[in-house]
mmCIF file of C-alpha atoms in Angstrom:
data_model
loop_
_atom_site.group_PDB
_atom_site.id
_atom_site.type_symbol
_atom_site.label_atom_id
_atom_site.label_comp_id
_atom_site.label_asym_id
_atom_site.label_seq_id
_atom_site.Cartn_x
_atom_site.Cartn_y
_atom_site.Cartn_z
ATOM 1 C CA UNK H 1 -3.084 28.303 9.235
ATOM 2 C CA UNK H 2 -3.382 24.295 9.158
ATOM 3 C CA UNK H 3 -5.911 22.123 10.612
ATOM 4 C CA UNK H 4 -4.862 19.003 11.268
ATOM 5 C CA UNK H 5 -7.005 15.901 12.083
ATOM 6 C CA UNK H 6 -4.317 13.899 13.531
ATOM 7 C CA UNK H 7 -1.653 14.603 16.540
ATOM 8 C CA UNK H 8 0.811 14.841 14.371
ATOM 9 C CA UNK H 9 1.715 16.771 11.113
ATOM 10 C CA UNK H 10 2.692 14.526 8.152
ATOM 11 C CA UNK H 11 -0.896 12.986 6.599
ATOM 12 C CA UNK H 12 0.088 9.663 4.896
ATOM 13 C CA UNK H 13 3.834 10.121 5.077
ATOM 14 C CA UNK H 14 3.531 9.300 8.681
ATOM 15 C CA UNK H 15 0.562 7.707 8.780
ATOM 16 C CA UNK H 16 0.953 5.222 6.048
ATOM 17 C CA UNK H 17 4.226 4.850 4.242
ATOM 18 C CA UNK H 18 5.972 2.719 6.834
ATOM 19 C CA UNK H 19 9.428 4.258 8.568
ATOM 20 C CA UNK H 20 11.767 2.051 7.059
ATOM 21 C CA UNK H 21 10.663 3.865 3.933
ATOM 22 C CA UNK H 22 10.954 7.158 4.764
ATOM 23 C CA UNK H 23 12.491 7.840 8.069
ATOM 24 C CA UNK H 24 10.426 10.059 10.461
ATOM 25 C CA UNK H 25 13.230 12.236 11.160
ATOM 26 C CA UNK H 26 13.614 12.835 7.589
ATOM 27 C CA UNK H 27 10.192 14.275 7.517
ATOM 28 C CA UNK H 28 10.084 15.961 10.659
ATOM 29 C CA UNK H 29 13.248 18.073 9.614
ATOM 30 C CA UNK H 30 10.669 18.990 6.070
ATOM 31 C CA UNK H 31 8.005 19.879 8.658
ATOM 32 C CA UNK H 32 10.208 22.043 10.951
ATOM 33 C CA UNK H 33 11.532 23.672 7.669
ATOM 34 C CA UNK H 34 7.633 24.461 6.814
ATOM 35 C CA UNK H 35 6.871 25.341 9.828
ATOM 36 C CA UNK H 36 9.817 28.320 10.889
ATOM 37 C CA UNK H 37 8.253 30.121 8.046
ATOM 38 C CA UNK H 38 5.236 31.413 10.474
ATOM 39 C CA UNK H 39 2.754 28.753 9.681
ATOM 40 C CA UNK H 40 -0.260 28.212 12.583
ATOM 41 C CA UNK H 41 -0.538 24.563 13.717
ATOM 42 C CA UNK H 42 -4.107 23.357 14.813
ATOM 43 C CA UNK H 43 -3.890 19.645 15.914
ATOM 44 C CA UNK H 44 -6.721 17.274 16.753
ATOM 45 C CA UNK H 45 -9.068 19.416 14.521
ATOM 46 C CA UNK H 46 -12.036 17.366 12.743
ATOM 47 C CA UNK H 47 -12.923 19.321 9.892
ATOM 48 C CA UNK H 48 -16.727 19.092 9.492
ATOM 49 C CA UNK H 49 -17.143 18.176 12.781
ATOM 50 C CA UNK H 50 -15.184 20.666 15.126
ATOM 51 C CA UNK H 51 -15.158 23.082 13.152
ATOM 52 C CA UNK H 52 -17.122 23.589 9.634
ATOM 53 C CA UNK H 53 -15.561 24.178 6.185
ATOM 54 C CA UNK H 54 -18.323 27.301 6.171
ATOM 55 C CA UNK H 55 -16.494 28.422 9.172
ATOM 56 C CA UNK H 56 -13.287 28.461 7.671
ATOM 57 C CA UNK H 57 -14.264 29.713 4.768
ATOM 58 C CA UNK H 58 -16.100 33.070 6.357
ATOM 59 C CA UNK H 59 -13.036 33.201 8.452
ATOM 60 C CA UNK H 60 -10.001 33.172 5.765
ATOM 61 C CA UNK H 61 -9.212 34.796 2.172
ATOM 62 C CA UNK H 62 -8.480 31.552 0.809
ATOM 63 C CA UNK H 63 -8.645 27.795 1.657
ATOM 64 C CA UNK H 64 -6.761 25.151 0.483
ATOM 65 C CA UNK H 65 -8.735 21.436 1.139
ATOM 66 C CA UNK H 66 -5.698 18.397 1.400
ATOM 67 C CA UNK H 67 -7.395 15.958 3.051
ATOM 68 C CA UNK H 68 -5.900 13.254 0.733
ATOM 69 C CA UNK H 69 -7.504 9.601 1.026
ATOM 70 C CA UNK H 70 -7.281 8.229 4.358
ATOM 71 C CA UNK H 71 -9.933 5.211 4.621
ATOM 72 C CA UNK H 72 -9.462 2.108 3.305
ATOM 73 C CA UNK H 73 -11.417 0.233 1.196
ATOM 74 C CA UNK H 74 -13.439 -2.397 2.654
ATOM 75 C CA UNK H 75 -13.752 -5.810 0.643
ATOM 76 C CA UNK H 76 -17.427 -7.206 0.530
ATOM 77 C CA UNK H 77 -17.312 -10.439 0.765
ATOM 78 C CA UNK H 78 -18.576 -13.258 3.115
ATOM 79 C CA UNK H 79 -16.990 -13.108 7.114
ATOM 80 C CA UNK H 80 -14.516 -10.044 6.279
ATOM 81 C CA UNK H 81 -16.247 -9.045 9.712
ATOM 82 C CA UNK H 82 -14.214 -11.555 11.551
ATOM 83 C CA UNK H 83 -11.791 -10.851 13.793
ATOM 84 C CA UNK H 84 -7.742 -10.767 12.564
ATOM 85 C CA UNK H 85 -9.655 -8.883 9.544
ATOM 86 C CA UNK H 86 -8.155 -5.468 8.975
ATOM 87 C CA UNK H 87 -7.754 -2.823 6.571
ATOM 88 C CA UNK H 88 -4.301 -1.855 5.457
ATOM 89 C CA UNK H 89 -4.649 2.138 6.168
ATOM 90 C CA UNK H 90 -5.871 1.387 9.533
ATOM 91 C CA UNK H 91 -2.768 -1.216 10.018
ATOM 92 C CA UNK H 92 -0.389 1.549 9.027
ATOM 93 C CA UNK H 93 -2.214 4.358 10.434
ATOM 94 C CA UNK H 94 -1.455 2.654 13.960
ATOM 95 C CA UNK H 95 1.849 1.963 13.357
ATOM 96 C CA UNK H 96 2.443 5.903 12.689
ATOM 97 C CA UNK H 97 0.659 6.171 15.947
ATOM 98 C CA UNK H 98 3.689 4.020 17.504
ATOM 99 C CA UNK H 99 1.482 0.956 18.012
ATOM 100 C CA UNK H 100 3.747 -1.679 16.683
ATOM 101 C CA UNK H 101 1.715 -4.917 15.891
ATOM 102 C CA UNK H 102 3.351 -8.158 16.851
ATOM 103 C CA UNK H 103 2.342 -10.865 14.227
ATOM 104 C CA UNK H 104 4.712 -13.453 16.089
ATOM 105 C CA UNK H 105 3.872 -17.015 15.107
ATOM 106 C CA UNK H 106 0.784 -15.839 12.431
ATOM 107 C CA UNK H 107 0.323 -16.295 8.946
ATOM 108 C CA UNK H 108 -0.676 -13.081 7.212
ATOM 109 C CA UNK H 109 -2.393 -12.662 4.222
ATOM 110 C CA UNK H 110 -2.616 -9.467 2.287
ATOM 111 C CA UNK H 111 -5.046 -8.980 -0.175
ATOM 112 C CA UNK H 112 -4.089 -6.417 -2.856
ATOM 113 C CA UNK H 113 -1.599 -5.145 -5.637
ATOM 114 C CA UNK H 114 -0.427 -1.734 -4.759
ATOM 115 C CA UNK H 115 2.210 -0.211 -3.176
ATOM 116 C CA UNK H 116 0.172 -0.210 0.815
ATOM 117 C CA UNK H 117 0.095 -4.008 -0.136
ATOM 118 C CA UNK H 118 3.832 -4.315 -0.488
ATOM 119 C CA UNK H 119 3.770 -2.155 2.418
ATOM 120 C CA UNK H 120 1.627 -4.226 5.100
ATOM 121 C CA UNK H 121 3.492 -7.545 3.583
ATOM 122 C CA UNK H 122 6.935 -6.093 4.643
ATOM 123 C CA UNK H 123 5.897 -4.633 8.045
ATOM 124 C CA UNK H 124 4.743 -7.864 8.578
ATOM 125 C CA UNK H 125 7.895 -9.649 7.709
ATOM 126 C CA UNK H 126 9.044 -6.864 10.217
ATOM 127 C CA UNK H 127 6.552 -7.789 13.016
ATOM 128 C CA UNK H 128 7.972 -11.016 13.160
ATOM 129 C CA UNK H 129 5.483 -12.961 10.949
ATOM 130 C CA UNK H 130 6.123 -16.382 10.523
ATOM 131 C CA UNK H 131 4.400 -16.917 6.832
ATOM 132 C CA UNK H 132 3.264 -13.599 4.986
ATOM 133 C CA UNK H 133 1.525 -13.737 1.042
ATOM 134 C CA UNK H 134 0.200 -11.781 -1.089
ATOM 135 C CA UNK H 135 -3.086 -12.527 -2.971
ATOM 136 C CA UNK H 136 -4.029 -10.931 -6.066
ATOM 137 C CA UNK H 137 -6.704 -11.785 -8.799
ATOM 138 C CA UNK H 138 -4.568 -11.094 -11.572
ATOM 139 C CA UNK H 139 -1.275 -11.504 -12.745
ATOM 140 C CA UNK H 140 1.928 -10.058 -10.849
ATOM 141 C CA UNK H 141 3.027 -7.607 -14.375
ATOM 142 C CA UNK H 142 -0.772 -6.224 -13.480
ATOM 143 C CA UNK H 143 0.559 -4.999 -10.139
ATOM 144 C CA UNK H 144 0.157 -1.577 -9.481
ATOM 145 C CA UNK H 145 2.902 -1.249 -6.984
ATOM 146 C CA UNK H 146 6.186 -0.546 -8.285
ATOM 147 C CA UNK H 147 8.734 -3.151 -9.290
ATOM 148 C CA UNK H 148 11.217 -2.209 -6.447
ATOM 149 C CA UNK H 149 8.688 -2.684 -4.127
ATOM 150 C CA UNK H 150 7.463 -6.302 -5.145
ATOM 151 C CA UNK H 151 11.361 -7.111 -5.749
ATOM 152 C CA UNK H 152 12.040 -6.160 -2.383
ATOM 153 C CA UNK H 153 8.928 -7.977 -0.932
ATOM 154 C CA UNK H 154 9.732 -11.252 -2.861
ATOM 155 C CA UNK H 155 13.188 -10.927 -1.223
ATOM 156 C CA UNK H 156 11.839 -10.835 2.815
ATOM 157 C CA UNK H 157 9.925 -13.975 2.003
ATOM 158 C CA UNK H 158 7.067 -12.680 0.936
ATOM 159 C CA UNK H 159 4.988 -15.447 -1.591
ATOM 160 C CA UNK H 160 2.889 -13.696 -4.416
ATOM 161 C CA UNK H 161 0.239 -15.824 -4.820
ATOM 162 C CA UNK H 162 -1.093 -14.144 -8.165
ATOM 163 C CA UNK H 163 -4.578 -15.519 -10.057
ATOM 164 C CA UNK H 164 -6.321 -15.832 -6.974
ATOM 165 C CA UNK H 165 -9.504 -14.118 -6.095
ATOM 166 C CA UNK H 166 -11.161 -13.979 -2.668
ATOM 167 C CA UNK H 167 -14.125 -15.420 -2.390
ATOM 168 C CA UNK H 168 -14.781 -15.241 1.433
ATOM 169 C CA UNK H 169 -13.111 -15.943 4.816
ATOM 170 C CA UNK H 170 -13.432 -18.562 7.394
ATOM 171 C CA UNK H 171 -14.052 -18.466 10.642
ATOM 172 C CA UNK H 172 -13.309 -20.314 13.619
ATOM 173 C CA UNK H 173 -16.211 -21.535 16.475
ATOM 174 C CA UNK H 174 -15.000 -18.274 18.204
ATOM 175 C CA UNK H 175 -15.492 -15.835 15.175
ATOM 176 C CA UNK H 176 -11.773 -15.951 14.397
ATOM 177 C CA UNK H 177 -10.260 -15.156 10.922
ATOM 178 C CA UNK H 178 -8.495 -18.509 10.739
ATOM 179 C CA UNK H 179 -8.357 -18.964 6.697
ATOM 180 C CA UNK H 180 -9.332 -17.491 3.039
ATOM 181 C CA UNK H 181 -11.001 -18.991 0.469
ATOM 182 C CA UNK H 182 -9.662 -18.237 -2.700
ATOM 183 C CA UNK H 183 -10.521 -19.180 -6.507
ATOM 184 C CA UNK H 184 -7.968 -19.256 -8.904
ATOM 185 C CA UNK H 185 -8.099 -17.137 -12.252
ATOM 186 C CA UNK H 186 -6.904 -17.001 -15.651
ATOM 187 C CA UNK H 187 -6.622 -13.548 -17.934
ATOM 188 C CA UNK H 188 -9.180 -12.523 -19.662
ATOM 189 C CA UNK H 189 -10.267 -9.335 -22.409
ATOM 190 C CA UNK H 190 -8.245 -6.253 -21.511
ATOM 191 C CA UNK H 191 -10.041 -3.278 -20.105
ATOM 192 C CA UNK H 192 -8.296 -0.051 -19.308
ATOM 193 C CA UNK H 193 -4.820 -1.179 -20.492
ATOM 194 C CA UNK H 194 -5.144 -4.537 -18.272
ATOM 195 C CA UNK H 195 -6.371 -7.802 -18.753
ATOM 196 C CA UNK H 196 -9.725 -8.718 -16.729
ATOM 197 C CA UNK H 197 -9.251 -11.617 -14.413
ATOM 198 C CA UNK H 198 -11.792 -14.599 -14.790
ATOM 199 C CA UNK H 199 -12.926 -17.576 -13.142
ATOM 200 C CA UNK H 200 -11.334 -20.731 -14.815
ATOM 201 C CA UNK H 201 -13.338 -23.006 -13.144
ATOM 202 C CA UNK H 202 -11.285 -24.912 -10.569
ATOM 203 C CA UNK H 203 -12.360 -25.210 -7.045
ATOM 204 C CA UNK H 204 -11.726 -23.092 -4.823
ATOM 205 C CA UNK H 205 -8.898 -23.428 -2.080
ATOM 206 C CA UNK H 206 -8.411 -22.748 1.503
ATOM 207 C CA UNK H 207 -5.412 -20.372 2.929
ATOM 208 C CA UNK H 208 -4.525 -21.066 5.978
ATOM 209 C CA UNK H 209 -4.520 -17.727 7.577
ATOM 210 C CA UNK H 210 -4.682 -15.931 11.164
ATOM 211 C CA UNK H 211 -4.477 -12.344 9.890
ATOM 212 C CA UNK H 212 -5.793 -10.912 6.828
ATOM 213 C CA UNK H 213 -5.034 -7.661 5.973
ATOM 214 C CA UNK H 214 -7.448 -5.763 3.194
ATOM 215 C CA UNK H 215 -5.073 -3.315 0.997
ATOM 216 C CA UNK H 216 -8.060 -3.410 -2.213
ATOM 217 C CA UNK H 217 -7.147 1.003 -2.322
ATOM 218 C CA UNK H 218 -8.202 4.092 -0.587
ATOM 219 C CA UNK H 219 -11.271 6.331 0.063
ATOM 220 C CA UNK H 220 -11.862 10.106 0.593
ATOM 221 C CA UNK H 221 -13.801 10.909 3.344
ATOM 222 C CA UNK H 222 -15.918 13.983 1.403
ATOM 223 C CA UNK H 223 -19.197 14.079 3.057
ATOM 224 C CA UNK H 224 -19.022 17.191 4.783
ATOM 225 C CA UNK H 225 -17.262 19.040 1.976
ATOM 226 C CA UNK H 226 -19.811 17.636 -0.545
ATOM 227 C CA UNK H 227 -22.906 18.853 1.990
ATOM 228 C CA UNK H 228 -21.199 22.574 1.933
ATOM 229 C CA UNK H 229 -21.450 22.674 -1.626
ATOM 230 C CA UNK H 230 -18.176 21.241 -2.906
ATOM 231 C CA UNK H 231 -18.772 19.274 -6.154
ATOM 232 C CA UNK H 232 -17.195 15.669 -6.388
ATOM 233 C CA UNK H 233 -17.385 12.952 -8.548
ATOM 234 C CA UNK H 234 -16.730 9.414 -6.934
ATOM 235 C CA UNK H 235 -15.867 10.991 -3.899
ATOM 236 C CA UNK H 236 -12.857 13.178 -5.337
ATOM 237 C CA UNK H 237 -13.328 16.529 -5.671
ATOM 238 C CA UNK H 238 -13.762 18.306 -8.881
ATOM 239 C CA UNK H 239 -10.509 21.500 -9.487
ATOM 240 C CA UNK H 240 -9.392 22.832 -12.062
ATOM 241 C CA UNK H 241 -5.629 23.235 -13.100
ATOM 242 C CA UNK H 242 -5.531 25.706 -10.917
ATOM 243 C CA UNK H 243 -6.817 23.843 -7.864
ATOM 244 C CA UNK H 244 -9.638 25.905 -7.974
ATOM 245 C CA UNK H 245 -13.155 24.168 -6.904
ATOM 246 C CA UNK H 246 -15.818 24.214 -9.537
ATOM 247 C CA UNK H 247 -18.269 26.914 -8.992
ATOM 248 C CA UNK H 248 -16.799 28.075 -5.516
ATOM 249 C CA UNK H 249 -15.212 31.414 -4.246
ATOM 250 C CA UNK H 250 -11.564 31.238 -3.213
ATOM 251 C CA UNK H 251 -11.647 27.554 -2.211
ATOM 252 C CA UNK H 252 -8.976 25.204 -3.761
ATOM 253 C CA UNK H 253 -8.182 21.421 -3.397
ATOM 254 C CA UNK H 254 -5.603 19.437 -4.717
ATOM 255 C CA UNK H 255 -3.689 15.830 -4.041
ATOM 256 C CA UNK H 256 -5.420 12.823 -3.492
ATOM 257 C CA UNK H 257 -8.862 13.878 -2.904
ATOM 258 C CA UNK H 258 -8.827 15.510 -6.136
ATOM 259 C CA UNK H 259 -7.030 12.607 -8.185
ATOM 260 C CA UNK H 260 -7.621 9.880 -6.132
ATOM 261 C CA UNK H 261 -4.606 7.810 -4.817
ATOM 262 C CA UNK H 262 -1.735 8.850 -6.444
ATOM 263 C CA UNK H 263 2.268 9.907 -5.275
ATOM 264 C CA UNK H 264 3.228 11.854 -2.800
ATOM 265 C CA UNK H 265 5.351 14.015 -5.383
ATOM 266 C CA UNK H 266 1.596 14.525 -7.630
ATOM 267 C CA UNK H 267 0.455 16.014 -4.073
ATOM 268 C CA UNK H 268 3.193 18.227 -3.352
ATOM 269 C CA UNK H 269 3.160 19.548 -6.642
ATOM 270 C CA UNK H 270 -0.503 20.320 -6.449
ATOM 271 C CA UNK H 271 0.219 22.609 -3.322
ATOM 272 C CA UNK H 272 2.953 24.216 -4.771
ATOM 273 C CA UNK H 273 -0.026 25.029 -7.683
ATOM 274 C CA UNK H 274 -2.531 25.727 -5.519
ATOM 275 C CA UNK H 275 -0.275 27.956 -3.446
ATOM 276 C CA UNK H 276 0.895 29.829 -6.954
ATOM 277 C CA UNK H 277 -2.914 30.505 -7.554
ATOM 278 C CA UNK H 278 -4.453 31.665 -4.253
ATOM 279 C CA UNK H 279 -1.633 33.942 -4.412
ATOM 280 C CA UNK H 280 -2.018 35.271 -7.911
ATOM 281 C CA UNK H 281 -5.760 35.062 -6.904
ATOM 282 C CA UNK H 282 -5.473 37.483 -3.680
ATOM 283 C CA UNK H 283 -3.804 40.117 -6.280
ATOM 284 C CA UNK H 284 -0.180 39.563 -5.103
ATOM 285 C CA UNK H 285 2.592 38.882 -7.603
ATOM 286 C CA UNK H 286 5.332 36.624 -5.661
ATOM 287 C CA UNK H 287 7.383 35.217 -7.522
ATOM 288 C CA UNK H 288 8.152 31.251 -6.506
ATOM 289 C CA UNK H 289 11.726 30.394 -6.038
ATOM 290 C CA UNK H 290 13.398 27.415 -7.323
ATOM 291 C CA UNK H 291 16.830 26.330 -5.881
ATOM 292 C CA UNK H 292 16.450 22.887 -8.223
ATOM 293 C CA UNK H 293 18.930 22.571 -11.452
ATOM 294 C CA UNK H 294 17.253 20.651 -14.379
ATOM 295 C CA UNK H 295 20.007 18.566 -16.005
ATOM 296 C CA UNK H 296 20.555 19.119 -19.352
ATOM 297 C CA UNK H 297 20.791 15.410 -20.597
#
């Protein structure tokens, strides 16, 4: 049995990697596969608010928590309450909702390095933007997203305006995003495998912006989980290889809640651990079939 937040089945697939990525009938033929096995489908289902992880837990043998990281980050700086100021998962969430933005005669700005960054640049490219950039405080080999990805954005016209830290946006007389103040950077000591950025003392300079679009990562939403008991560190949750929670009874998690943002492919493979487990766990013995051929070479 699944409980599902959303009105549709797919979590960030369909809600945040954009279609011209990963085309929604490609993943609605995965979900129709999953779902003639005899899986129940509850949609619309708040988890810690319609119904309590308690209650599932007396109810089932087992429970498997997937609830990945679907809030963005906010970015604390002077006016991001202005309006044209939004967060990248929200952007994208909408757009999985159908609710195509038109950016027709704006200049976007995204803030960020990652692959939802390259994302929000090229849907806006794709809602008609006239002028789309990317700012980042450090330098573009410190991206996180992958190469094809900033490649491909660089191609559509996107500029990568690397070095540049935001330092707060301006508003209009109306409360309008309508630019973002940046100051430029230069590399600094390395820390965790990348250098720091640091101030290099120019002044700071104006963007000329009328949406900005905040793509600084993702958060878990573990509130309710951590109130039943669940033990998390920085908001993920704390499993073991098994996906079993530490210290709880028959209660696994795995994906992005448990790792933090990662790939899809880290979250599937999770499941398929998880699943292994609870199985083994339950005193069964099934043996998992795999219809994939490793190459040799």
């Amino acid at each position: 049995t699944v409980y599902e937040m959303l009105p549709k089945l797919g979590g960030m697939l369909r809600y945040g990697i954009p279609a011209y990525r990963f085309p929604r009938e490609r993943l609605q033929e995965d979900i129709d596969a999953i779902l003639s096995t005899g899986v129940t489908v509850h949609m619309n289902v708040n988890v810690g608010k319609d119904v309590t992880i308690r209650e599932l837990h007396e109810r089932f043998d087992a429970v498997y928590v997937a609830i990945g990281a679907q809030t963005g980050k906010k970015l604390r700086i002077d006016g991001s309450d202005a309006e044209g100021v939004f967060s990248a998962v929200d952007v994208l969430s909408r757009i999985g909702e159908g609710q195509i933005p038109d950016y027709s005669g704006k200049k976007v700005v995204v803030i960020g390095g990652g692959n939802v960054a390259m994302d929000c640049a090229r849907t806006a490219v794709r809602a008609k933007a006239d002028e789309v950039s990317v700012v980042y405080r450090r330098r573009k080999d410190d991206m996180t997203a992958l190469d094809t990805e900033i490649e491909g954005a660089a191609m559509e016209g996107v500029e990568m305006m690397t070095l540049m830290a935001p330092d707060r946006i301006e508003k209009d007389k109306d409360g309008n995003c309508c630019g973002l103040w940046v100051r430029p950077q230069m590399i600094g000591p390395y820390k965790a495998g990348r250098p720091a950025p640091l101030d290099n003392g120019d002044a700071p300079v104006l963007l000329d912006c009328d949406i900005i679009l905040i793509a600084v990562g993702q958060d878990i939403e573990s509130a309710a989980f951590e109130a039943f008991g669940m033990p998390a560190e920085r908001n993920c949750f704390v499993a073991d290889e098994t996906g079993l929670v530490q210290g709880m009874k028959n209660i696994y998690a795995g994906g992005d809640c448990v790792t933090g943002p990662a790939t899809v492919i880290k979250a599937i493979a999770a499941g398929k651990v998880a699943a292994y487990n609870i199985d083994r766990d339950l005193g069964y013995a099934h043996q998992p079939v795999c219809q994939a051929e490793r190459p040799l070479v």
